Amino acid sequence: MSFTLDRRVQSDEPIELRPRPLTIAMLAPPWIAVPPAGYGGVETVVSDLTEALVDRGHDVTLFCAPGSHSSAKTVPLLDAAHPQEIERSLYEADHVARAFAAIDAAHGEGIGFDIVHDHCGFTGLAMADRLQTPMLHTLHGPFTPQTRSFYAHHGHKAWVAGISKAQLAMGPANLHTVGAIPNPIAVDAWPFRSGDDGYLLWIGRMTPEKGAHRAIQIARAGGHDLVLAGVVQPGQRAYFERHVEPHIDGQRVRFVGEVGGARKKRLFAGARALLMPIRWPEPFGMVIIESLVCGTPVLAFDEGAVGELIVEGVTGFIVEDDAAMVAALHDLGRIDPHACRSWVAEHCDVSVVAAAYEAAYRTVLRAAPKTRRLAAA
């Protein structure tokens, strides 16, 4: 694989004196094209962030799955995407090894990257100390006993960005972290409605902890129609067939499957509220800001990062259980849709997040030994 970067290192002037555009290797996962046609939360984040960094004048190369497109330079690494084999180590290891080889080759030719921004699961971080180029690794999932052990052992090999304070609080103490940077959303690309079509919305993966079955009971108890949207991935079919499918009647409870693009945006914009009866430590909750940006309030259980994204009584309600969520349906009229969108624009718009990551990159470069940085930031 060969590709060319636009800039060569020409000066040893101190970092602090030469703020300038950066050469960034953006390492997306191998599973799904960037941006995704449907399901693909990490890929959406990578796409929006990459576009914003390019707009800010940085030289970004996106290492990605085949079928990806971007205003950055794209380098597909494998022969095919693997959406049905997410987290299979064979493809992640192959993908990351090819990216590292290209990054090393660029370094050896005297041209290269200032920083690698890694969005892959585990392989990139585990091998980060063999790269000459500094790395920032974004944590996209929750900490479990297994992953906490992994990060305790490998977390010192690169700098780490969390996506919420709640997520980072569950991690090991030895992480080199730049802090929590929220996932981005391109606010102007999402529709806004001050009215709605009356239905409640649930969207996500078909797992018990995401609570589609609870959303059905809550909507039924509150006398509302419910739209369910999401992909049924391998291993989720039994839950779907037993706890969700029997309640789908095409009227009071509708299942629309996996949605993306304009259809997904219309669903959020037309909903009376988004239901998130989750029972797991949600590390961020992209659907929360996708709902709020459309002016649609969110009702959620107090798990993980929920309290960082929902302003009680302003953008939605945080409740304890199913009964409290049913009761909160009666208070939706108190929520101003404009306040929902304004909060997202202030905290999570892609321009805000790109600026935060740019500052994080420079923090990483200032901390990197001179032998591990190709250029000043």
Coordinates of C-alpha atoms in Angstrom, one line a residue:
M1 CA 0.0 0.0 0.0
S2 CA 1.4 3.4 -0.8
F3 CA 0.1 6.9 -0.3
T4 CA 1.6 10.4 0.0
L5 CA 1.3 13.1 2.6
D6 CA 1.4 16.7 1.7
R7 CA 3.9 18.1 4.2
R8 CA 7.5 17.3 5.3
V9 CA 9.1 18.1 8.6
Q10 CA 11.3 21.1 8.0
S11 CA 12.0 22.6 11.4
D12 CA 12.8 21.7 15.0
E13 CA 11.2 24.8 16.4
P14 CA 9.5 24.1 19.7
I15 CA 5.9 23.0 19.7
E16 CA 4.6 25.9 21.7
L17 CA 5.9 28.4 19.1
R18 CA 4.5 26.8 16.0
P19 CA 0.9 25.9 16.2
R20 CA -0.1 24.8 12.7
P21 CA -2.3 22.3 10.9
L22 CA -1.6 18.7 11.8
T23 CA -1.1 15.5 9.8
I24 CA -3.5 13.1 11.4
A25 CA -3.9 9.3 10.8
M26 CA -7.6 8.6 11.6
L27 CA -7.9 4.9 12.3
A28 CA -11.5 3.7 11.9
P29 CA -12.7 0.2 12.8
P30 CA -12.7 -2.4 9.9
W31 CA -16.3 -3.5 10.2
I32 CA -18.4 -0.9 8.5
A33 CA -17.8 1.8 5.8
V34 CA -17.4 5.4 6.9
P35 CA -20.0 7.0 7.0
P36 CA -22.3 4.0 7.6
A37 CA -25.4 3.5 5.5
G38 CA -27.3 2.3 8.6
Y39 CA -26.1 1.0 11.9
G40 CA -22.6 2.3 12.8
G41 CA -22.3 4.7 15.8
V42 CA -18.5 4.7 15.9
E43 CA -18.3 5.1 12.1
T44 CA -20.7 8.1 12.2
V45 CA -18.5 9.7 14.9
V46 CA -15.4 9.1 12.8
S47 CA -17.0 10.5 9.7
D48 CA -18.3 13.7 11.3
L49 CA -15.0 14.3 13.2
T50 CA -12.9 13.7 10.1
E51 CA -14.9 16.1 8.0
A52 CA -14.7 18.8 10.7
L53 CA -10.9 18.4 11.1
V54 CA -10.4 18.7 7.3
D55 CA -12.6 21.9 7.4
R56 CA -10.3 23.2 10.1
G57 CA -7.3 22.9 7.7
H58 CA -5.7 19.7 9.0
D59 CA -4.3 17.0 6.7
V60 CA -6.2 13.9 7.6
T61 CA -5.8 10.4 6.2
L62 CA -8.7 8.0 7.0
F63 CA -7.7 4.3 7.4
C64 CA -11.1 2.6 7.0
A65 CA -13.2 -0.2 5.7
P66 CA -13.8 -0.5 1.9
G67 CA -16.7 1.5 0.6
S68 CA -15.8 4.5 2.7
H69 CA -15.8 8.1 1.4
S70 CA -14.6 11.3 2.9
S71 CA -13.1 14.7 2.0
A72 CA -10.0 13.3 3.7
K73 CA -7.6 11.0 1.9
T74 CA -9.2 7.5 2.3
V75 CA -7.1 4.3 2.6
P76 CA -9.2 1.1 2.7
L77 CA -7.1 -1.6 4.3
L78 CA -9.0 -4.9 3.8
D79 CA -10.6 -6.4 0.8
A80 CA -14.1 -6.2 2.3
A81 CA -16.1 -4.7 5.2
H82 CA -17.2 -7.1 7.9
P83 CA -20.5 -5.8 9.4
Q84 CA -21.6 -9.3 10.4
E85 CA -18.3 -10.1 12.2
I86 CA -17.9 -7.1 14.5
E87 CA -15.1 -7.6 17.0
R88 CA -13.7 -10.7 15.4
S89 CA -10.0 -10.4 16.2
L90 CA -8.8 -11.7 12.9
Y91 CA -10.1 -8.7 11.0
E92 CA -9.2 -6.1 13.6
A93 CA -5.7 -7.4 13.9
D94 CA -5.3 -7.5 10.1
H95 CA -6.7 -4.0 9.7
V96 CA -4.6 -2.4 12.4
A97 CA -1.4 -4.2 11.3
R98 CA -1.8 -2.9 7.8
A99 CA -2.4 0.6 9.1
F100 CA 0.6 0.5 11.3
A101 CA 2.8 -0.7 8.4
A102 CA 1.6 2.3 6.3
I103 CA 2.2 4.7 9.1
D104 CA 5.7 3.3 9.7
A105 CA 6.5 3.4 6.0
A106 CA 5.6 7.1 5.9
H107 CA 7.8 7.7 8.9
G108 CA 10.7 5.9 7.3
E109 CA 10.4 8.0 4.1
G110 CA 10.8 11.2 6.1
I111 CA 7.1 12.1 5.7
G112 CA 4.5 11.1 8.1
F113 CA 1.9 11.8 10.7
D114 CA 2.0 14.0 13.7
I115 CA -0.5 11.8 15.5
V116 CA -2.6 8.6 15.1
H117 CA -6.2 8.9 16.3
D118 CA -7.3 5.3 17.0
H119 CA -11.0 4.3 17.1
C120 CA -10.5 0.5 16.9
G121 CA -11.3 -1.8 19.8
F122 CA -8.2 -3.1 21.4
T123 CA -5.4 -4.0 18.9
G124 CA -4.2 -0.5 18.2
L125 CA -3.8 0.4 21.8
A126 CA -2.1 -2.9 22.7
M127 CA 0.5 -2.3 20.1
A128 CA 0.8 1.5 20.3
D129 CA 4.2 1.4 21.9
R130 CA 5.8 0.0 18.8
L131 CA 4.8 3.0 16.7
Q132 CA 7.1 6.0 16.3
T133 CA 4.1 8.2 16.0
P134 CA 2.1 9.3 19.2
M135 CA -1.4 7.9 19.5
L136 CA -4.6 9.1 21.0
H137 CA -7.1 6.3 21.5
T138 CA -10.8 7.1 22.0
L139 CA -12.8 4.8 24.3
H140 CA -16.1 4.0 22.6
G141 CA -17.4 1.3 24.9
P142 CA -18.0 0.8 28.6
F143 CA -15.5 -0.7 31.1
T144 CA -16.2 -4.3 32.1
P145 CA -14.0 -6.3 34.5
Q146 CA -12.3 -7.8 31.4
T147 CA -11.7 -4.5 29.6
R148 CA -10.7 -2.7 32.8
S149 CA -7.9 -5.3 33.2
F150 CA -6.9 -4.8 29.6
Y151 CA -6.6 -1.0 30.0
A152 CA -4.8 -1.4 33.3
H153 CA -2.1 -3.4 31.5
H154 CA -2.0 -1.5 28.2
G155 CA -3.4 1.9 28.9
H156 CA 0.0 3.6 29.4
K157 CA 1.0 2.9 25.8
A158 CA -1.1 5.8 24.4
W159 CA -3.1 8.7 25.5
V160 CA -6.8 8.0 26.0
A161 CA -9.9 10.1 25.4
G162 CA -13.2 9.1 27.1
I163 CA -16.6 10.0 25.7
S164 CA -18.1 10.8 29.2
K165 CA -17.0 11.4 32.7
A166 CA -19.1 8.4 33.8
Q167 CA -17.2 6.1 31.5
L168 CA -13.8 7.3 32.6
A169 CA -14.8 6.9 36.3
M170 CA -15.1 3.2 35.7
G171 CA -11.6 2.8 34.3
P172 CA -8.3 2.0 35.9
A173 CA -6.4 4.7 37.7
N174 CA -3.3 4.5 35.5
L175 CA -4.9 5.7 32.2
H176 CA -3.1 8.6 30.5
T177 CA -6.3 10.5 29.8
V178 CA -6.9 13.8 28.1
G179 CA -10.4 13.8 29.8
A180 CA -13.9 13.3 28.4
I181 CA -14.7 14.6 24.9
P182 CA -18.3 14.0 23.8
N183 CA -19.2 12.4 20.6
P184 CA -19.9 14.9 17.8
I185 CA -23.0 15.6 15.8
A186 CA -23.3 17.9 12.8
V187 CA -26.2 20.0 14.1
D188 CA -26.9 21.8 10.8
A189 CA -27.3 18.4 9.0
W190 CA -30.3 17.4 11.3
P191 CA -33.9 18.6 10.9
F192 CA -35.7 20.5 13.7
R193 CA -39.4 20.3 14.5
S194 CA -41.2 22.1 17.2
G195 CA -44.2 19.8 16.7
D196 CA -44.4 16.0 16.5
D197 CA -46.5 13.1 15.1
G198 CA -47.5 11.7 18.5
Y199 CA -45.6 8.5 18.6
L200 CA -42.8 7.5 21.0
L201 CA -39.5 6.2 19.7
W202 CA -37.1 3.5 20.8
I203 CA -34.0 2.9 18.7
G204 CA -31.0 0.7 19.4
R205 CA -29.5 -2.8 19.5
M206 CA -31.9 -5.6 20.3
T207 CA -30.5 -6.6 23.7
P208 CA -32.2 -6.9 27.1
E209 CA -30.1 -4.1 28.6
K210 CA -31.2 -1.6 25.9
G211 CA -34.8 -2.2 27.0
A212 CA -37.0 -2.5 23.9
H213 CA -39.4 -4.8 25.8
R214 CA -39.6 -2.2 28.6
A215 CA -40.3 0.6 26.0
I216 CA -43.3 -1.5 24.8
Q217 CA -44.8 -1.8 28.2
I218 CA -44.2 1.9 29.0
A219 CA -45.8 3.1 25.8
R220 CA -48.7 0.8 26.3
A221 CA -49.3 2.0 29.9
G222 CA -49.0 5.6 28.8
G223 CA -51.5 5.1 25.9
H224 CA -49.0 6.0 23.2
D225 CA -48.0 4.4 19.9
L226 CA -44.4 3.2 19.7
V227 CA -42.0 2.9 16.9
L228 CA -39.1 0.5 17.4
A229 CA -36.0 0.9 15.2
G230 CA -32.8 -1.0 15.1
V231 CA -30.8 -3.9 13.8
V232 CA -31.2 -7.4 15.1
Q233 CA -27.6 -8.6 15.1
P234 CA -26.3 -12.2 15.4
G235 CA -27.0 -13.5 18.9
Q236 CA -30.0 -11.1 19.4
R237 CA -32.6 -13.1 17.5
A238 CA -33.8 -15.1 20.5
Y239 CA -34.5 -12.0 22.6
F240 CA -36.2 -10.3 19.8
E241 CA -38.5 -13.2 18.9
R242 CA -39.5 -13.9 22.6
H243 CA -39.8 -10.4 24.1
V244 CA -40.4 -8.0 21.2
E245 CA -41.8 -9.6 18.1
P246 CA -45.0 -10.9 19.8
H247 CA -46.1 -7.3 20.6
I248 CA -45.6 -5.9 17.1
D249 CA -49.0 -5.2 15.5
G250 CA -48.1 -2.7 12.9
Q251 CA -50.3 0.0 14.6
R252 CA -49.7 0.5 18.3
V253 CA -46.3 -1.1 18.1
R254 CA -44.4 -0.8 14.8
F255 CA -40.9 -2.2 14.0
V256 CA -39.2 -0.5 11.2
G257 CA -35.9 -2.4 11.3
E258 CA -32.5 -0.7 10.8
V259 CA -32.7 2.9 9.7
G260 CA -30.2 5.4 8.6
G261 CA -29.8 8.7 6.7
A262 CA -32.8 10.9 6.0
R263 CA -35.3 8.2 7.3
K264 CA -33.6 8.0 10.7
K265 CA -33.6 11.8 11.0
R266 CA -37.3 12.0 10.1
L267 CA -38.1 9.4 12.8
F268 CA -36.3 11.4 15.5
A269 CA -37.9 14.7 14.4
G270 CA -41.4 13.3 14.3
A271 CA -41.3 11.6 17.7
R272 CA -43.1 12.9 20.8
A273 CA -40.1 11.6 22.9
L274 CA -37.3 9.1 22.8
L275 CA -37.5 6.3 25.4
M276 CA -34.3 5.0 26.9
P277 CA -35.2 2.4 29.6
I278 CA -31.6 1.1 29.7
R279 CA -30.1 -1.1 32.3
W280 CA -26.4 -0.8 31.6
P281 CA -23.6 1.8 32.1
E282 CA -24.2 3.7 28.9
P283 CA -20.8 5.3 28.0
F284 CA -22.4 8.0 26.0
G285 CA -25.7 7.5 24.3
M286 CA -25.5 8.8 20.7
V287 CA -29.3 8.5 20.3
I288 CA -29.8 11.0 23.1
I289 CA -28.1 13.8 21.2
E290 CA -29.6 12.7 17.9
S291 CA -33.0 13.0 19.4
L292 CA -32.4 16.3 21.2
V293 CA -30.9 18.0 18.1
C294 CA -34.3 17.4 16.4
G295 CA -36.1 19.0 19.3
T296 CA -37.3 15.7 20.7
P297 CA -36.9 15.3 24.5
V298 CA -35.6 12.1 26.0
L299 CA -36.8 10.0 28.9
A300 CA -34.1 7.7 30.4
F301 CA -33.1 5.7 33.4
D302 CA -30.1 7.1 35.3
E303 CA -27.4 4.9 33.9
G304 CA -23.9 5.7 32.8
A305 CA -23.6 9.0 31.0
V306 CA -27.3 9.8 30.9
G307 CA -27.0 12.5 33.5
E308 CA -24.3 14.3 31.5
L309 CA -26.5 14.6 28.4
I310 CA -30.0 15.2 29.8
V311 CA -30.7 18.4 31.7
E312 CA -33.6 17.5 34.0
G313 CA -36.8 19.3 33.1
V314 CA -35.0 21.2 30.2
T315 CA -34.2 18.5 27.6
G316 CA -36.0 15.6 29.2
F317 CA -36.4 13.6 32.4
I318 CA -34.2 11.1 34.2
V319 CA -36.4 8.5 36.0
E320 CA -35.9 5.5 38.3
D321 CA -38.1 2.9 36.8
D322 CA -40.9 2.0 34.3
A323 CA -43.7 3.5 36.4
A324 CA -41.8 6.8 36.7
M325 CA -41.2 6.9 33.0
V326 CA -44.9 6.4 32.4
A327 CA -45.6 9.3 34.7
A328 CA -43.0 11.5 33.0
L329 CA -44.9 11.2 29.7
H330 CA -47.5 13.6 31.1
D331 CA -44.8 16.3 31.6
L332 CA -43.5 16.3 28.1
G333 CA -45.3 19.6 27.4
R334 CA -42.9 21.3 29.8
I335 CA -40.0 20.7 27.4
D336 CA -39.1 23.4 24.9
P337 CA -37.8 21.8 21.7
H338 CA -35.6 24.8 21.0
A339 CA -33.8 24.3 24.3
C340 CA -33.1 20.6 23.3
R341 CA -31.4 21.7 20.1
S342 CA -29.6 24.6 21.7
W343 CA -28.0 22.4 24.3
V344 CA -26.6 20.0 21.7
A345 CA -25.3 22.9 19.6
E346 CA -23.4 24.3 22.6
H347 CA -21.9 21.1 23.8
C348 CA -21.8 18.5 21.0
D349 CA -21.8 20.2 17.7
V350 CA -19.0 18.8 15.6
S351 CA -17.2 22.1 15.5
V352 CA -17.0 22.2 19.3
V353 CA -15.8 18.6 19.5
A354 CA -13.3 19.0 16.7
A355 CA -11.8 22.0 18.5
A356 CA -11.6 19.8 21.7
Y357 CA -9.8 17.0 19.9
E358 CA -7.4 19.5 18.2
A359 CA -6.5 20.7 21.7
A360 CA -6.1 17.1 22.9
Y361 CA -3.8 16.3 19.9
R362 CA -1.5 19.2 20.9
T363 CA -1.5 18.0 24.5
V364 CA -0.4 14.6 23.4
L365 CA 2.3 16.0 21.2
R366 CA 3.6 18.3 23.9
A367 CA 3.9 15.3 26.2
A368 CA 5.5 12.9 23.6
P369 CA 9.3 12.3 23.7
K370 CA 11.0 14.1 20.8
T371 CA 11.9 10.8 19.3
R372 CA 8.2 9.9 19.0
R373 CA 7.0 13.0 17.2
L374 CA 7.6 13.8 13.6
A375 CA 6.5 17.4 13.7
A376 CA 5.6 20.2 16.0
A377 CA 2.0 20.9 16.7

